[in-house]
mmCIF file of C-alpha atoms in Angstrom:
data_model
loop_
_atom_site.group_PDB
_atom_site.id
_atom_site.type_symbol
_atom_site.label_atom_id
_atom_site.label_comp_id
_atom_site.label_asym_id
_atom_site.label_seq_id
_atom_site.Cartn_x
_atom_site.Cartn_y
_atom_site.Cartn_z
ATOM 1 C CA MET A 601 58.915 -15.062 -64.929
ATOM 2 C CA LYS A 602 58.842 -11.253 -65.011
ATOM 3 C CA LYS A 603 55.052 -11.477 -66.072
ATOM 4 C CA ILE A 604 54.288 -13.835 -63.303
ATOM 5 C CA LEU A 605 56.026 -11.653 -60.521
ATOM 6 C CA THR A 606 54.423 -8.492 -61.592
ATOM 7 C CA LEU A 607 50.961 -10.085 -61.666
ATOM 8 C CA PHE A 608 51.702 -11.194 -58.003
ATOM 9 C CA LEU A 609 52.808 -7.678 -56.925
ATOM 10 C CA ALA A 610 49.659 -6.237 -58.431
ATOM 11 C CA THR A 611 47.427 -8.481 -57.056
ATOM 12 C CA SER A 612 48.874 -7.975 -53.409
ATOM 13 C CA PHE A 613 48.667 -4.197 -53.749
ATOM 14 C CA ILE A 614 44.979 -4.507 -55.041
ATOM 15 C CA PHE A 615 44.398 -7.033 -51.863
ATOM 16 C CA GLN A 616 46.146 -4.511 -49.365
ATOM 17 C CA SER A 617 44.115 -1.901 -50.747
ATOM 18 C CA CYS A 618 40.883 -3.718 -50.377
ATOM 19 C CA GLU A 619 41.711 -4.618 -46.967
ATOM 20 C CA ASN A 620 42.758 -1.431 -45.790
ATOM 21 C CA LYS A 621 39.613 0.108 -46.920
ATOM 22 C CA THR A 622 37.515 -2.508 -45.283
ATOM 23 C CA GLU A 623 39.308 -1.768 -41.836
ATOM 24 C CA LYS A 624 38.619 2.007 -42.457
ATOM 25 C CA LYS A 625 34.872 1.057 -43.036
ATOM 26 C CA THR A 626 34.652 -1.128 -39.880
ATOM 27 C CA THR A 627 36.219 1.361 -37.620
ATOM 28 C CA GLU A 628 34.879 4.681 -38.725
ATOM 29 C CA ILE A 629 31.196 4.234 -39.609
ATOM 30 C CA PRO A 630 30.084 2.511 -36.291
ATOM 31 C CA THR A 631 31.835 5.198 -33.929
ATOM 32 C CA GLU A 632 30.101 8.115 -36.258
ATOM 33 C CA ILE A 633 26.702 6.630 -34.775
ATOM 34 C CA THR A 634 27.284 4.582 -31.463
ATOM 35 C CA THR A 635 26.676 7.483 -29.023
ATOM 36 C CA GLU A 636 23.475 8.341 -30.591
ATOM 37 C CA ASN A 637 22.358 4.738 -30.981
ATOM 38 C CA LYS A 638 23.313 4.199 -27.457
ATOM 39 C CA THR A 639 21.073 7.303 -26.460
ATOM 40 C CA GLU A 640 18.088 6.119 -28.580
ATOM 41 C CA GLU A 641 18.387 2.843 -27.493
ATOM 42 C CA GLU A 642 18.153 3.770 -23.901
ATOM 43 C CA LEU A 643 15.538 6.152 -24.103
ATOM 44 C CA ALA A 644 13.350 3.547 -25.605
ATOM 45 C CA ILE A 645 14.323 1.066 -22.821
ATOM 46 C CA ILE A 646 12.980 3.731 -20.685
ATOM 47 C CA GLU A 647 9.775 4.371 -22.185
ATOM 48 C CA ARG A 648 9.084 0.471 -22.362
ATOM 49 C CA ASN A 649 9.849 -0.031 -18.750
ATOM 50 C CA GLY A 650 8.235 3.451 -17.533
ATOM 51 C CA LYS A 651 4.843 2.375 -19.431
ATOM 52 C CA SER A 652 5.018 -1.491 -18.410
ATOM 53 C CA PHE A 653 2.969 -0.792 -15.408
ATOM 54 C CA TYR A 654 -0.149 1.137 -17.291
ATOM 55 C CA ASP A 655 0.635 -1.373 -19.997
ATOM 56 C CA TRP A 656 -0.615 -4.127 -17.204
ATOM 57 C CA TYR A 657 -3.074 -1.910 -15.775
ATOM 58 C CA PHE A 658 -4.782 -1.282 -18.961
ATOM 59 C CA LYS A 659 -4.621 -4.879 -20.480
ATOM 60 C CA ASN A 660 -5.885 -6.570 -17.047
ATOM 61 C CA GLU A 661 -8.925 -3.981 -16.747
ATOM 62 C CA PHE A 662 -7.582 -1.931 -14.132
ATOM 63 C CA PRO A 663 -7.350 -4.416 -11.445
ATOM 64 C CA ASN A 664 -7.513 -3.874 -7.557
ATOM 65 C CA ILE A 665 -6.249 -5.846 -4.716
ATOM 66 C CA ASP A 666 -8.483 -8.801 -4.217
ATOM 67 C CA VAL A 667 -10.172 -9.619 -0.894
ATOM 68 C CA ILE A 668 -10.096 -13.232 0.026
ATOM 69 C CA LYS A 669 -10.999 -15.300 2.971
ATOM 70 C CA ASP A 670 -8.518 -16.394 5.496
ATOM 71 C CA LYS A 671 -8.538 -19.749 7.478
ATOM 72 C CA ASN A 672 -10.340 -17.936 10.552
ATOM 73 C CA GLY A 673 -13.255 -17.022 8.086
ATOM 74 C CA LYS A 674 -12.102 -13.271 8.028
ATOM 75 C CA CYS A 675 -11.328 -11.030 5.362
ATOM 76 C CA LYS A 676 -7.638 -10.857 3.703
ATOM 77 C CA LEU A 677 -6.449 -8.200 1.328
ATOM 78 C CA ASP A 678 -4.361 -10.513 -1.255
ATOM 79 C CA THR A 679 -1.340 -8.502 -1.340
ATOM 80 C CA LEU A 680 0.714 -11.516 -2.065
ATOM 81 C CA SER A 681 -0.909 -12.040 -5.446
ATOM 82 C CA TYR A 682 -0.775 -8.506 -6.373
ATOM 83 C CA PHE A 683 3.069 -7.895 -5.632
ATOM 84 C CA LYS A 684 3.650 -11.055 -7.479
ATOM 85 C CA GLU A 685 2.159 -10.008 -10.461
ATOM 86 C CA LEU A 686 3.871 -6.558 -10.292
ATOM 87 C CA ARG A 687 7.282 -8.855 -9.763
ATOM 88 C CA LYS A 688 6.622 -10.544 -12.791
ATOM 89 C CA LEU A 689 6.734 -7.648 -14.911
ATOM 90 C CA GLY A 690 10.337 -7.351 -14.598
ATOM 91 C CA THR A 691 10.369 -3.553 -14.203
ATOM 92 C CA ILE A 692 8.672 -3.000 -10.623
ATOM 93 C CA SER A 693 11.681 -2.042 -7.904
ATOM 94 C CA GLU A 694 11.382 -3.412 -4.858
ATOM 95 C CA LYS A 695 11.391 0.501 -3.518
ATOM 96 C CA PHE A 696 7.930 0.641 -5.146
ATOM 97 C CA ILE A 697 6.703 -2.398 -3.665
ATOM 98 C CA ASN A 698 7.449 -1.318 -0.423
ATOM 99 C CA LYS A 699 5.561 2.071 -0.869
ATOM 100 C CA GLU A 700 2.808 -0.186 -2.137
ATOM 101 C CA LYS A 701 2.994 -1.846 1.229
ATOM 102 C CA GLU A 702 2.679 1.386 3.112
ATOM 103 C CA ARG A 703 0.064 2.555 0.930
ATOM 104 C CA THR A 704 -2.262 -0.421 1.519
ATOM 105 C CA HIS A 705 -1.488 -1.387 5.149
ATOM 106 C CA VAL A 706 -4.360 0.322 7.067
ATOM 107 C CA CYS A 707 -6.895 -1.065 4.711
ATOM 108 C CA SER A 708 -5.226 -4.386 5.503
ATOM 109 C CA GLU A 709 -5.258 -3.854 9.017
ATOM 110 C CA PHE A 710 -9.196 -2.932 8.638
ATOM 111 C CA ILE A 711 -10.409 -5.556 6.607
ATOM 112 C CA SER A 712 -9.103 -8.284 8.689
ATOM 113 C CA THR A 713 -11.323 -7.485 11.325
ATOM 114 C CA ILE A 714 -14.398 -8.289 9.019
ATOM 115 C CA ASN A 715 -15.988 -11.722 8.581
ATOM 116 C CA TYR A 716 -15.806 -12.714 4.839
ATOM 117 C CA THR A 717 -19.597 -13.356 4.953
ATOM 118 C CA GLU A 718 -20.164 -9.970 6.145
ATOM 119 C CA TYR A 719 -17.995 -8.466 3.298
ATOM 120 C CA GLU A 720 -19.825 -10.237 0.881
ATOM 121 C CA GLU A 721 -23.056 -8.753 2.106
ATOM 122 C CA ALA A 722 -21.773 -4.982 2.645
ATOM 123 C CA ASP A 723 -23.611 -2.154 1.055
ATOM 124 C CA ALA A 724 -21.617 0.167 -1.258
ATOM 125 C CA TYR A 725 -19.071 2.423 0.176
ATOM 126 C CA GLU A 726 -19.599 0.566 3.817
ATOM 127 C CA TYR A 727 -15.929 0.149 4.353
ATOM 128 C CA ASP A 728 -14.519 3.490 2.359
ATOM 129 C CA GLU A 729 -13.173 5.272 5.791
ATOM 130 C CA TYR A 730 -10.526 2.846 5.728
ATOM 131 C CA CYS A 731 -10.314 1.132 2.248
ATOM 132 C CA ILE A 732 -11.370 3.867 -0.152
ATOM 133 C CA ASP A 733 -9.614 1.595 -3.196
ATOM 134 C CA PHE A 734 -12.436 -0.475 -3.262
ATOM 135 C CA TYR A 735 -14.827 1.715 -4.700
ATOM 136 C CA TYR A 736 -12.489 3.753 -7.494
ATOM 137 C CA TYR A 737 -9.346 2.856 -9.610
ATOM 138 C CA ASN A 738 -6.392 3.796 -7.542
ATOM 139 C CA TRP A 739 -3.943 4.560 -10.814
ATOM 140 C CA LEU A 740 -6.238 6.539 -12.372
ATOM 141 C CA LYS A 741 -7.603 8.748 -9.585
ATOM 142 C CA SER A 742 -10.938 8.412 -10.670
ATOM 143 C CA GLN A 743 -14.325 6.195 -10.793
ATOM 144 C CA GLU A 744 -14.322 6.149 -14.713
ATOM 145 C CA HIS A 745 -11.520 4.871 -16.898
ATOM 146 C CA PRO A 746 -10.321 6.357 -20.401
ATOM 147 C CA GLU A 747 -9.920 4.188 -23.775
ATOM 148 C CA GLY A 748 -6.314 4.292 -23.568
ATOM 149 C CA PHE A 749 -2.716 6.174 -22.760
ATOM 150 C CA SER A 750 0.390 7.034 -24.018
ATOM 151 C CA ALA A 751 3.700 8.120 -22.602
ATOM 152 C CA GLU A 752 5.272 11.195 -23.507
ATOM 153 C CA ASN A 753 8.555 13.430 -22.375
ATOM 154 C CA ILE A 754 10.814 10.605 -21.940
ATOM 155 C CA ARG A 755 13.882 11.745 -19.965
ATOM 156 C CA LYS A 756 16.951 10.813 -18.677
ATOM 157 C CA ILE A 757 17.798 12.784 -15.704
ATOM 158 C CA ASN A 758 21.280 11.311 -14.775
ATOM 159 C CA SER A 759 23.027 7.966 -15.286
ATOM 160 C CA ASN A 760 20.708 6.398 -12.464
ATOM 161 C CA GLN A 761 17.399 8.361 -12.762
ATOM 162 C CA SER A 762 14.793 8.753 -15.484
ATOM 163 C CA SER A 763 10.971 9.783 -15.881
ATOM 164 C CA LEU A 764 8.038 9.934 -18.194
ATOM 165 C CA ASP A 765 4.618 11.146 -18.172
ATOM 166 C CA ILE A 766 1.412 9.368 -18.930
ATOM 167 C CA TYR A 767 -1.522 10.786 -20.705
ATOM 168 C CA GLU A 768 -4.935 9.467 -20.622
ATOM 169 C CA THR A 769 -6.446 9.293 -24.014
ATOM 170 C CA TYR A 770 -9.850 9.380 -24.748
ATOM 171 C CA ASN A 771 -12.095 9.172 -28.285
ATOM 172 C CA ASN A 772 -9.893 6.185 -29.647
ATOM 173 C CA GLY A 773 -6.756 8.689 -29.304
ATOM 174 C CA GLY A 774 -8.164 11.253 -31.428
ATOM 175 C CA GLY A 775 -6.103 13.770 -30.137
ATOM 176 C CA ASN A 776 -8.216 14.234 -26.578
ATOM 177 C CA GLU A 777 -5.391 13.953 -24.008
ATOM 178 C CA SER A 778 -4.884 14.917 -20.337
ATOM 179 C CA PRO A 779 -2.067 14.551 -18.139
ATOM 180 C CA LEU A 780 -2.440 11.826 -15.628
ATOM 181 C CA SER A 781 0.899 10.768 -13.888
ATOM 182 C CA THR A 782 4.362 11.036 -13.979
ATOM 183 C CA VAL A 783 6.550 7.795 -13.700
ATOM 184 C CA PHE A 784 9.797 7.767 -11.959
ATOM 185 C CA LEU A 785 12.583 4.901 -12.875
ATOM 186 C CA GLU A 786 16.040 4.112 -11.180
ATOM 187 C CA LYS A 787 18.412 1.535 -12.187
ATOM 188 C CA GLU A 788 17.992 -1.614 -10.149
ATOM 189 C CA HIS A 789 20.965 -4.089 -10.927
ATOM 190 C CA GLY A 790 21.257 -2.493 -14.354
ATOM 191 C CA ILE A 791 17.766 -2.463 -15.099
ATOM 192 C CA TRP A 792 15.818 0.473 -15.309
ATOM 193 C CA LYS A 793 12.634 0.063 -12.934
ATOM 194 C CA ILE A 794 9.739 1.967 -11.679
ATOM 195 C CA VAL A 795 10.178 3.331 -8.246
ATOM 196 C CA GLU A 796 7.260 5.784 -7.881
ATOM 197 C CA ILE A 797 4.043 7.181 -9.728
ATOM 198 C CA LYS A 798 3.055 10.996 -8.885
ATOM 199 C CA PHE A 799 -0.146 11.949 -10.194
ATOM 200 C CA VAL A 800 -0.547 15.294 -11.891
ATOM 201 C CA ASN A 801 -3.035 18.112 -11.115
ATOM 202 C CA ARG A 802 -5.181 15.502 -8.852
ATOM 203 C CA GLU A 803 -5.560 15.145 -5.450
ATOM 204 C CA GLU A 804 -4.916 11.741 -3.886
ATOM 205 C CA THR A 805 -7.803 10.167 -2.104
ATOM 206 C CA LYS A 806 -7.077 9.591 1.640
ATOM 207 C CA PRO A 807 -9.375 8.212 4.312
ATOM 208 C CA GLU A 808 -10.531 11.563 6.286
ATOM 209 C CA LYS A 809 -8.441 11.856 9.724
ATOM 210 C CA VAL A 810 -10.821 10.988 12.558
ATOM 211 C CA LYS A 811 -10.946 12.163 16.417
ATOM 212 C CA ILE A 812 -10.736 9.768 19.146
ATOM 213 C CA TYR A 813 -13.396 11.453 21.184
ATOM 214 C CA GLY A 814 -17.049 11.463 20.759
ATOM 215 C CA LYS A 815 -16.652 8.548 18.216
ATOM 216 C CA LYS A 816 -17.614 5.106 18.122
ATOM 217 C CA TRP A 817 -14.892 2.631 18.168
ATOM 218 C CA TYR A 818 -15.264 -0.978 17.399
ATOM 219 C CA GLY A 819 -13.099 -4.441 17.807
ATOM 220 C CA GLY A 820 -13.523 -8.034 19.128
ATOM 221 C CA ILE A 821 -17.145 -8.162 20.929
ATOM 222 C CA VAL A 822 -17.226 -4.599 22.167
ATOM 223 C CA SER A 823 -17.935 -1.204 21.068
ATOM 224 C CA LEU A 824 -15.919 1.876 22.704
ATOM 225 C CA ASN A 825 -18.011 5.018 23.081
ATOM 226 C CA ILE A 826 -15.065 7.786 24.058
ATOM 227 C CA SER A 827 -15.537 10.926 25.373
ATOM 228 C CA GLU A 828 -12.808 13.141 27.169
ATOM 229 C CA THR A 829 -14.269 12.160 30.498
ATOM 230 C CA THR A 830 -15.522 8.554 30.053
ATOM 231 C CA LEU A 831 -14.753 5.074 28.042
ATOM 232 C CA ALA A 832 -17.913 2.933 27.784
ATOM 233 C CA TYR A 833 -17.252 -0.434 26.770
ATOM 234 C CA GLU A 834 -20.178 -1.736 25.420
ATOM 235 C CA TYR A 835 -21.328 -5.486 25.177
ATOM 236 C CA HIS A 836 -24.491 -4.855 23.665
ATOM 237 C CA GLY A 837 -27.233 -2.383 24.249
ATOM 238 C CA GLN A 838 -28.188 -3.754 27.808
ATOM 239 C CA CYS A 839 -24.547 -4.232 28.863
ATOM 240 C CA VAL A 840 -22.100 -1.510 29.441
ATOM 241 C CA TYR A 841 -19.026 -0.884 31.545
ATOM 242 C CA PHE A 842 -17.675 2.591 32.206
ATOM 243 C CA TYR A 843 -14.280 3.946 33.025
ATOM 244 C CA PRO A 844 -12.822 7.195 33.625
ATOM 245 C CA VAL A 845 -10.485 8.714 31.200
ATOM 246 C CA LYS A 846 -7.107 10.713 31.610
ATOM 247 C CA LYS A 847 -6.722 12.863 28.542
ATOM 248 C CA ILE A 848 -3.155 13.125 27.436
ATOM 249 C CA SER A 849 -3.544 14.917 23.706
ATOM 250 C CA ASP A 850 -6.216 14.829 21.056
ATOM 251 C CA THR A 851 -4.541 11.755 19.833
ATOM 252 C CA GLU A 852 -4.000 9.867 23.455
ATOM 253 C CA PHE A 853 -5.573 8.760 26.372
ATOM 254 C CA GLU A 854 -5.245 6.772 29.466
ATOM 255 C CA MET A 855 -8.356 4.537 30.517
ATOM 256 C CA ILE A 856 -8.384 4.316 34.597
ATOM 257 C CA TRP A 857 -9.913 0.997 36.059
ATOM 258 C CA ALA A 858 -13.203 0.915 37.369
ATOM 259 C CA ARG A 859 -16.188 -1.356 38.486
ATOM 260 C CA ASN A 860 -19.112 1.033 37.242
ATOM 261 C CA MET A 861 -21.448 -0.869 34.747
ATOM 262 C CA ASP A 862 -25.299 -1.009 33.819
ATOM 263 C CA CYS A 863 -25.139 -4.472 33.024
ATOM 264 C CA LYS A 864 -27.055 -7.922 34.019
ATOM 265 C CA PHE A 865 -24.107 -10.118 33.734
ATOM 266 C CA ASP A 866 -20.632 -9.944 35.543
ATOM 267 C CA ASN A 867 -17.949 -9.733 32.984
ATOM 268 C CA GLY A 868 -15.204 -11.319 35.456
ATOM 269 C CA THR A 869 -12.994 -8.078 35.455
ATOM 270 C CA ASP A 870 -12.526 -8.674 38.997
ATOM 271 C CA LYS A 871 -10.554 -11.548 38.862
ATOM 272 C CA THR A 872 -6.722 -11.660 40.022
ATOM 273 C CA PHE A 873 -5.961 -15.186 38.593
ATOM 274 C CA GLY A 874 -3.448 -15.418 41.401
ATOM 275 C CA LEU A 875 -1.366 -13.083 40.241
ATOM 276 C CA LYS A 876 0.483 -10.029 41.943
ATOM 277 C CA HIS A 877 -0.034 -7.691 39.609
ATOM 278 C CA PHE A 878 -3.424 -7.094 38.510
ATOM 279 C CA PRO A 879 -5.595 -4.252 37.813
ATOM 280 C CA GLU A 880 -6.247 -1.997 40.755
ATOM 281 C CA ILE A 881 -9.259 0.500 40.798
ATOM 282 C CA GLY A 882 -8.540 4.102 40.408
ATOM 283 C CA LYS A 883 -5.274 3.448 38.728
ATOM 284 C CA PRO A 884 -4.197 3.483 35.026
ATOM 285 C CA PHE A 885 -5.119 0.073 33.138
ATOM 286 C CA ALA A 886 -4.312 1.084 29.641
ATOM 287 C CA LYS A 887 -3.230 3.715 26.931
ATOM 288 C CA TYR A 888 -5.116 4.510 23.739
ATOM 289 C CA THR A 889 -3.393 6.100 20.826
ATOM 290 C CA LEU A 890 -4.475 7.224 17.307
ATOM 291 C CA LYS A 891 -2.385 6.449 14.350
ATOM 292 C CA ASN A 892 -3.669 6.570 10.877
ATOM 293 C CA ASN A 893 -7.106 6.354 11.803
ATOM 294 C CA ILE A 894 -6.680 3.083 13.835
ATOM 295 C CA LEU A 895 -6.853 3.188 17.879
ATOM 296 C CA TYR A 896 -3.912 1.063 19.396
ATOM 297 C CA THR A 897 -3.602 -0.037 22.924
ATOM 298 C CA GLU A 898 -0.903 -0.621 25.097
ATOM 299 C CA TYR A 899 -2.259 -2.677 28.264
ATOM 300 C CA TYR A 900 -0.074 -1.739 31.558
ATOM 301 C CA TYR A 901 -1.132 -5.562 32.879
ATOM 302 C CA LYS A 902 -0.203 -7.801 30.223
ATOM 303 C CA GLU A 903 -0.149 -10.981 32.077
ATOM 304 C CA TRP A 904 -3.560 -10.296 33.539
ATOM 305 C CA VAL A 905 -4.938 -9.571 29.939
ATOM 306 C CA GLU A 906 -3.547 -12.848 28.940
ATOM 307 C CA LYS A 907 -5.013 -14.802 31.752
ATOM 308 C CA TYR A 908 -8.575 -12.916 31.230
ATOM 309 C CA THR A 909 -8.132 -13.803 27.491
ATOM 310 C CA GLU A 910 -7.702 -17.625 28.129
ATOM 311 C CA GLN A 911 -9.939 -17.916 31.213
ATOM 312 C CA VAL A 912 -12.876 -15.762 31.016
ATOM 313 C CA GLN A 913 -13.366 -14.082 27.727
ATOM 314 C CA GLU A 914 -11.628 -13.723 24.082
ATOM 315 C CA ASP A 915 -11.934 -10.589 22.163
ATOM 316 C CA VAL A 916 -12.503 -8.311 24.938
ATOM 317 C CA PHE A 917 -9.103 -6.904 25.334
ATOM 318 C CA ILE A 918 -7.670 -6.283 22.162
ATOM 319 C CA GLN A 919 -4.703 -4.398 20.258
ATOM 320 C CA LYS A 920 -6.541 -2.325 17.503
ATOM 321 C CA TYR A 921 -10.026 -0.439 17.052
ATOM 322 C CA PHE A 922 -11.285 1.123 14.067
ATOM 323 C CA SER A 923 -14.252 3.961 14.059
ATOM 324 C CA GLN A 924 -17.891 3.136 13.344
ATOM 325 C CA ASN A 925 -18.453 4.443 9.954
ATOM 326 C CA GLU A 926 -21.164 7.247 10.852
ATOM 327 C CA ASN A 927 -23.779 5.937 8.002
ATOM 328 C CA ASN A 928 -23.587 2.299 9.498
#
């Protein structure tokens, strides 16, 4: 009996000793490396998510936003498909999407005025004044592309911000690298997402700023030739209507109503449509404002313009005009 009791106590002691050792292992060893593991894991996630855009860009052979034909036969910048592709990555923030909407807005406005058949037959660089992205790789800021890229200098700035640098690689990664951009990320619902891409040592190509005066502008069925004293509404070479201009600034002027013309047909602008409020000779008819190289129109006789458009001629008094490219 004593032998059995002694054996039982010895076995219990050994079992408890092993259990204590096991508990010691499971509590001490992980706490020793958990902080480092978490830091390394997070940096790996930042690197993976931060380079995801360029992974997609290179894999898909440097896509640009497509131009498609809308239901009216005009061009349309297919931003919906573009943003859908970006959102599918799961690493692109809505901040980035909104900045892309701003960046592509002017081109989208302009191209929507062009007939799709005209776009298909256009010469090279015909639309570079408003859509420079058509003619080079926007996310490389170049007309040529490298063999690959690498992500370097992965940094966690704080608990909500991080960044990494993108380098172009040439000669199959044989050491010839040059800095391209810095990708900035923020946490969105607990996920590291790209919010901005800034280019390093590269000028971002933007449409050259144009002036109102001394330029030819077009939209609808008329072209506008604008000087500091006169606005000429040109229907075609044999029909032009002239209006005095009141210059407000280098980016703004008023058009004064008149009936001066060099034309074989009457454009119907003397009609009143039974309205009490209609254009009067010698009084301001509209204000034109230049913003982002687009000439916007504010009509002072909105109801009259609507009646004229419905009953006489569409696309004469429109909202937006674009400068005529000098080489067209």
